[in-house]
Coordinates of C-alpha atoms in Angstrom, one line a residue:
Chain A
M1 CA -211.7 -156.9 103.6
S2 CA -214.3 -157.8 100.9
E3 CA -215.3 -154.1 100.9
A4 CA -211.5 -153.2 100.0
L5 CA -211.7 -155.3 97.1
V6 CA -215.2 -154.0 95.9
Q7 CA -213.5 -150.5 96.1
S8 CA -210.6 -151.6 94.2
T9 CA -212.8 -152.4 91.0
T10 CA -210.8 -151.1 88.1
W11 CA -211.4 -149.0 85.2
Y12 CA -210.8 -152.1 82.5
Q13 CA -212.0 -154.4 84.9
N14 CA -215.5 -155.1 82.9
L15 CA -214.8 -154.1 79.1
T16 CA -214.0 -156.1 76.2
A17 CA -211.0 -155.5 74.5
E18 CA -213.0 -153.0 71.7
E19 CA -214.9 -151.2 74.5
E20 CA -211.4 -150.6 76.5
R21 CA -209.6 -149.4 72.8
A22 CA -212.7 -147.3 72.5
W23 CA -212.6 -145.3 76.0
F24 CA -208.9 -145.2 75.6
E25 CA -209.5 -143.1 72.3
K26 CA -212.5 -140.9 73.6
Q27 CA -209.8 -140.0 76.8
I28 CA -206.8 -138.9 74.6
Q29 CA -209.3 -137.0 72.0
Q30 CA -210.5 -135.0 74.8
C31 CA -207.3 -133.8 76.1
D32 CA -205.1 -134.0 73.2
K33 CA -205.1 -130.1 72.5
E34 CA -203.9 -129.5 75.9
I35 CA -201.5 -132.0 76.0
T36 CA -200.3 -130.5 72.6
R37 CA -199.6 -127.5 74.2
F38 CA -198.3 -128.5 77.4
A39 CA -195.7 -130.5 75.4
C40 CA -195.1 -127.0 73.5
H41 CA -194.2 -125.1 76.7
I42 CA -192.1 -127.9 78.2
A43 CA -190.3 -128.7 75.0
G44 CA -190.1 -125.6 73.7
N45 CA -190.8 -126.4 70.3
M46 CA -192.6 -128.1 67.7
E47 CA -191.1 -131.0 66.2
K48 CA -190.1 -132.3 70.1
A49 CA -193.3 -131.4 71.2
K50 CA -194.8 -133.5 69.2
D51 CA -192.2 -136.9 69.1
L52 CA -193.3 -135.9 72.9
V53 CA -196.9 -136.5 72.6
Q54 CA -196.7 -139.2 70.3
E55 CA -194.2 -141.1 72.7
A56 CA -196.5 -140.2 75.5
F57 CA -199.6 -141.7 73.8
L58 CA -197.6 -145.1 73.7
R59 CA -197.0 -145.2 76.6
A60 CA -200.2 -144.5 78.3
Y61 CA -201.6 -147.3 75.7
K62 CA -198.9 -149.6 76.9
Y63 CA -199.4 -149.3 80.8
R64 CA -202.9 -148.7 80.7
H65 CA -203.9 -150.9 82.8
S66 CA -201.6 -149.0 85.8
Y67 CA -204.0 -146.1 85.0
N68 CA -206.0 -145.6 88.6
E69 CA -209.5 -143.4 87.7
K70 CA -209.1 -142.1 91.3
Y71 CA -207.1 -139.5 89.2
P72 CA -207.5 -137.8 86.4
F73 CA -206.5 -138.8 83.2
R74 CA -204.9 -135.9 81.7
N75 CA -203.1 -135.6 84.9
W76 CA -201.5 -138.8 84.8
L77 CA -200.9 -138.6 81.1
Y78 CA -199.0 -134.8 81.7
A79 CA -196.8 -137.1 83.8
I80 CA -195.9 -139.5 81.3
L81 CA -195.1 -137.0 79.5
L82 CA -192.6 -135.2 81.9
N83 CA -190.8 -138.7 82.6
I84 CA -190.2 -139.2 78.9
H85 CA -189.0 -135.3 78.9
R86 CA -186.8 -135.7 81.3
H87 CA -185.0 -138.8 80.3
N88 CA -184.7 -137.3 76.7
C89 CA -183.0 -134.3 78.6
K90 CA -180.7 -136.6 80.1
K91 CA -179.5 -138.7 77.0
E92 CA -179.0 -135.0 75.3
K93 CA -176.7 -134.4 77.8
F94 CA -174.9 -137.1 77.4
Y95 CA -174.7 -137.0 73.8
K96 CA -173.8 -133.8 74.2
T97 CA -170.5 -134.2 75.9
F98 CA -169.6 -137.2 73.7
I99 CA -171.2 -136.4 70.0
P100 CA -171.4 -132.7 68.2
W101 CA -175.2 -132.0 68.6
K102 CA -176.8 -129.6 66.8
T103 CA -179.2 -127.8 70.1
S104 CA -181.7 -125.9 67.6
D105 CA -182.1 -126.3 64.1
D106 CA -183.4 -123.0 62.1
E107 CA -186.2 -124.7 60.4
E108 CA -187.5 -126.3 63.8
Q109 CA -190.9 -124.2 65.0
D110 CA -190.4 -122.6 68.3
A111 CA -193.0 -122.6 70.8
W112 CA -193.5 -118.6 70.6
D113 CA -194.5 -118.8 66.8
F114 CA -197.6 -120.2 67.5
I115 CA -198.5 -117.1 69.8
E116 CA -201.7 -115.2 68.9
S117 CA -203.0 -112.0 69.8
D118 CA -206.1 -110.7 70.9
D119 CA -208.5 -108.7 68.8
E120 CA -207.5 -105.1 70.0
G121 CA -206.0 -101.8 67.8
P122 CA -203.0 -102.7 66.0
E123 CA -200.3 -101.7 68.1
V124 CA -201.6 -103.1 71.3
K125 CA -201.9 -105.9 69.5
T126 CA -198.1 -106.2 68.8
L127 CA -197.3 -105.0 72.4
K128 CA -198.7 -107.9 73.6
K129 CA -197.7 -110.3 71.2
Q130 CA -194.2 -109.4 71.9
L131 CA -195.4 -109.2 75.9
V132 CA -196.6 -112.9 75.2
V133 CA -193.7 -113.7 73.2
D134 CA -191.2 -112.6 75.7
I135 CA -192.9 -114.2 78.5
E136 CA -192.4 -117.8 76.8
K137 CA -188.8 -117.4 76.3
S138 CA -188.3 -116.4 79.8
I139 CA -190.3 -119.6 80.7
Q140 CA -188.2 -121.8 77.9
N141 CA -184.8 -120.7 79.8
L142 CA -186.0 -122.2 83.2
P143 CA -184.0 -125.2 84.5
L144 CA -186.6 -128.2 83.6
K145 CA -187.5 -128.7 87.2
M146 CA -188.9 -124.8 87.7
R147 CA -190.5 -125.2 83.8
E148 CA -192.8 -128.1 84.2
V149 CA -193.9 -125.7 87.8
I150 CA -194.7 -123.1 86.4
V151 CA -196.2 -124.2 83.0
L152 CA -198.5 -126.6 85.5
C153 CA -199.5 -123.7 88.0
D154 CA -199.1 -120.5 86.1
V155 CA -199.8 -121.2 82.8
L156 CA -202.2 -124.3 83.0
G157 CA -203.9 -123.2 86.5
Y158 CA -203.1 -126.4 88.5
S159 CA -203.2 -126.2 92.1
Y160 CA -200.0 -127.3 94.2
D161 CA -202.1 -130.9 94.6
E162 CA -202.8 -131.4 91.4
A163 CA -199.2 -130.0 90.7
S164 CA -197.7 -132.2 93.3
E165 CA -199.2 -135.3 91.8
V166 CA -197.9 -134.7 88.3
V167 CA -194.6 -134.0 88.9
S168 CA -194.5 -136.6 92.0
C169 CA -192.8 -133.7 94.7
P170 CA -194.1 -132.8 98.1
L171 CA -196.3 -129.4 98.1
G172 CA -193.3 -127.6 99.7
T173 CA -190.8 -128.8 96.8
I174 CA -193.3 -126.9 94.3
R175 CA -193.9 -123.8 96.7
S176 CA -190.3 -123.3 96.4
R177 CA -189.6 -123.9 92.8
L178 CA -192.8 -121.9 92.2
H179 CA -191.2 -118.9 93.5
R180 CA -188.2 -119.2 92.3
A181 CA -189.5 -119.7 89.0
R182 CA -191.7 -116.3 88.9
R183 CA -189.1 -114.7 90.8
Q184 CA -186.7 -115.4 87.4
V185 CA -189.4 -114.7 85.0
K186 CA -190.2 -111.5 86.8
K187 CA -186.4 -110.4 86.5
D188 CA -186.3 -111.4 82.5
L189 CA -189.1 -109.2 81.8
E190 CA -188.0 -106.5 83.8
K191 CA -184.6 -106.1 82.1
I192 CA -186.9 -106.0 79.2
Y193 CA -189.6 -103.8 79.9
G194 CA -188.2 -102.0 83.3
E195 CA -190.3 -102.1 86.5
D196 CA -193.5 -100.2 85.8
L197 CA -194.7 -103.1 83.3
L198 CA -195.3 -105.3 86.1
T199 CA -196.6 -102.3 88.2
S200 CA -198.8 -101.3 85.9
W201 CA -199.9 -103.8 83.6
R202 CA -203.8 -104.8 83.2
Chain B
M1 CA -185.1 -105.6 106.5
M2 CA -185.1 -109.5 107.4
D3 CA -189.0 -109.9 108.0
C4 CA -189.6 -108.3 104.4
S5 CA -186.9 -111.0 102.7
R6 CA -189.2 -113.8 104.6
I7 CA -192.5 -112.4 104.1
K8 CA -191.4 -112.2 99.9
N9 CA -190.6 -115.4 99.9
K10 CA -194.4 -116.9 100.7
L11 CA -195.7 -114.3 98.8
S12 CA -196.3 -116.5 95.7
A13 CA -197.8 -119.2 98.2
Y14 CA -200.2 -116.7 99.7
L15 CA -201.7 -115.7 96.1
D16 CA -202.2 -118.9 95.6
G17 CA -204.0 -119.4 98.7
E18 CA -201.4 -122.0 99.7
L19 CA -200.3 -120.8 103.0
P20 CA -201.8 -122.0 106.5
E21 CA -203.5 -120.0 108.1
E22 CA -200.8 -118.7 110.7
D23 CA -198.9 -117.6 107.5
I24 CA -201.5 -115.9 106.0
R25 CA -202.5 -113.7 109.3
E26 CA -198.9 -113.0 109.4
V27 CA -198.4 -111.5 105.6
R28 CA -201.9 -109.4 105.8
R29 CA -200.2 -108.0 108.3
H30 CA -196.9 -107.4 107.2
L31 CA -198.9 -106.3 103.9
F32 CA -200.9 -103.6 105.9
V33 CA -197.6 -101.9 107.3
C34 CA -195.3 -102.0 104.1
S35 CA -196.1 -101.0 101.2
A36 CA -192.5 -102.2 99.3
C37 CA -194.3 -105.7 99.7
E38 CA -197.8 -104.8 98.6
S39 CA -196.2 -103.6 95.3
E40 CA -194.2 -106.8 95.0
L41 CA -197.7 -108.9 95.7
N42 CA -199.2 -106.2 93.0
K43 CA -196.3 -107.6 90.7
L44 CA -196.4 -111.3 91.2
R45 CA -200.4 -111.1 90.3
N46 CA -200.1 -109.3 87.5
L47 CA -197.5 -112.1 86.1
K48 CA -200.1 -114.7 87.0
G49 CA -202.3 -113.2 84.6
M50 CA -200.2 -112.8 82.2
M51 CA -199.0 -115.9 82.4
G52 CA -202.9 -117.3 82.3
R53 CA -203.6 -115.3 79.4
L54 CA -200.5 -117.0 77.2
N55 CA -202.1 -120.3 77.3
E56 CA -205.5 -118.6 75.8
S57 CA -202.9 -116.9 73.1
F58 CA -201.0 -120.6 72.1
H59 CA -202.4 -122.0 69.7
P60 CA -200.0 -125.3 68.3
N61 CA -201.8 -126.5 65.1
A62 CA -200.9 -130.1 65.6
S63 CA -203.9 -132.7 65.2
Y64 CA -203.3 -136.5 65.8
V65 CA -205.3 -138.8 64.2
L66 CA -204.9 -141.6 67.2
D67 CA -204.1 -145.1 65.3
I68 CA -204.4 -147.7 68.1
D69 CA -203.2 -150.6 65.2
R70 CA -200.1 -148.5 64.8
I71 CA -199.9 -148.3 68.6
Q72 CA -199.9 -152.1 69.1
S73 CA -197.3 -152.7 66.3
R74 CA -194.3 -150.2 67.9
I75 CA -195.3 -151.9 71.6
Y76 CA -194.8 -155.1 69.8
S77 CA -191.7 -154.0 68.2
Y78 CA -190.2 -152.5 71.2
R79 CA -191.1 -155.8 73.2
M80 CA -189.3 -158.1 70.2
K81 CA -186.5 -155.9 70.7
E82 CA -185.8 -156.3 74.6
I83 CA -186.7 -159.8 74.5
V84 CA -183.4 -159.7 71.6
M85 CA -181.6 -158.1 74.2
L86 CA -181.9 -159.9 76.8
S87 CA -181.4 -163.3 75.1
V88 CA -177.7 -161.8 73.7
I89 CA -177.1 -160.3 77.8
A90 CA -178.2 -164.3 78.7
S91 CA -175.9 -166.2 76.0
I92 CA -172.9 -164.2 76.9
I93 CA -173.2 -164.7 80.8
F94 CA -173.6 -168.3 79.9
L95 CA -170.5 -168.2 77.4
I96 CA -168.3 -166.8 80.0
F97 CA -169.0 -169.2 82.9
V98 CA -168.9 -171.7 80.5
F99 CA -165.3 -171.1 78.7
V100 CA -164.0 -168.3 80.5
L101 CA -164.2 -169.0 84.2
P102 CA -162.9 -173.0 84.3
T103 CA -159.6 -171.7 82.4
Y104 CA -159.2 -169.0 85.0
K105 CA -160.2 -170.8 87.8
S106 CA -158.0 -174.2 86.6
T107 CA -154.8 -171.8 86.4
L108 CA -156.0 -170.3 89.8
I109 CA -155.8 -174.0 91.3
G110 CA -152.6 -174.9 89.2
I111 CA -150.5 -172.4 90.9
N112 CA -151.6 -172.7 94.7
T113 CA -151.2 -176.7 94.6
E114 CA -147.5 -176.8 93.4
T115 CA -146.0 -174.8 95.6
S116 CA -147.8 -175.8 98.9
L117 CA -147.5 -179.8 98.6
G118 CA -143.7 -179.1 97.4
E119 CA -142.7 -177.1 100.6
I120 CA -144.9 -180.0 103.1
H121 CA -143.0 -182.6 101.4
R122 CA -139.5 -180.9 102.1
N123 CA -139.5 -179.5 105.2
L124 CA -140.9 -182.7 107.0
T125 CA -138.7 -185.4 105.7
G126 CA -135.7 -183.5 104.0
D127 CA -136.4 -185.7 100.7
S128 CA -138.3 -184.2 97.8
Y129 CA -139.5 -186.7 94.6
D130 CA -142.2 -185.6 92.3
V131 CA -145.8 -185.4 94.3
P132 CA -148.8 -185.7 92.0
K133 CA -151.0 -182.4 91.7
T134 CA -153.9 -184.4 92.9
S135 CA -152.5 -186.9 95.7
G136 CA -152.9 -184.4 98.7
R137 CA -154.0 -186.7 101.2
V138 CA -152.3 -188.9 100.3
V139 CA -149.1 -186.8 100.7
V140 CA -150.5 -185.6 104.3
N141 CA -151.5 -189.1 105.5
Y142 CA -147.6 -190.3 104.4
L143 CA -146.3 -187.1 106.2
K144 CA -148.3 -187.8 109.4
Q145 CA -147.0 -191.6 109.3
V146 CA -143.4 -190.1 108.7
S147 CA -144.0 -187.8 111.9
S148 CA -144.9 -190.7 114.1
D149 CA -142.5 -193.0 113.6
R150 CA -139.9 -191.0 114.4

């Protein structure tokens, strides 16, 4: 019993309020770029992504004492962000039924506006940039549950275990969602570029 | 082929190294003899590679100045809103219990008492006279007395 008590010390136990705050700021600074990228892929445009990230920081600070340091801070933040986004999507769906709602603003920047290409020759650069833009568009067209998984696993390189922690669903579900998401993205790209693209791409 | 469709469903997990040993062996055996599935695996591998590059090419120009004081004041204002909303809901429930329910309850009791006391009196004695609503026990005792006298 005493061993269990010793092992369950929390990250904030021996910290003052100022130290807690400094710890939190440091954690946020370490992952703010990554979380912005993640939010852009999930939300599909910059304005929504910024709002999501701000809301996620706020909620993370409010519930900071519930953070379990056994898991990476970044994963916990991603989970919070996903929950906020899911809630926003449900609210938007509800309002769309009863209130005329502008789905996208021409002035809002889409996620693919931030794609930069590698330093290669101009023709190759344009082709690869366009390809990456098409991949991003295809990801944005996926249903939210599939999008979450493909962004975590393929874009950010998470393992299935890590993705299942963030998304809070079993490994089998992650596996099937990822499989369906990849199949859909592959189909979309083959429609635009033909079947040879994926066979011969390097 | 049925085998191919079953194997294709496992190719994603095979590519990520997330299959159990037995399934990995099964997939490898099948890939050895099936060029279509091998080609499908190749395409998936390239697609995964492309999506990995997506993250490298992605540079959203957002920078955050983390202002904890501002976050704290927002949390405080959310809490105040929650408290106000809960107070309003509690007040409405209180008003319903204090004003609406008693009126509804007394209306219901009035209807039931009138019919039942009047009927008992007429059935047993044949006479009828006005019986007060609150005198249920008195009437029942009187009726018992009348029936025992007979």
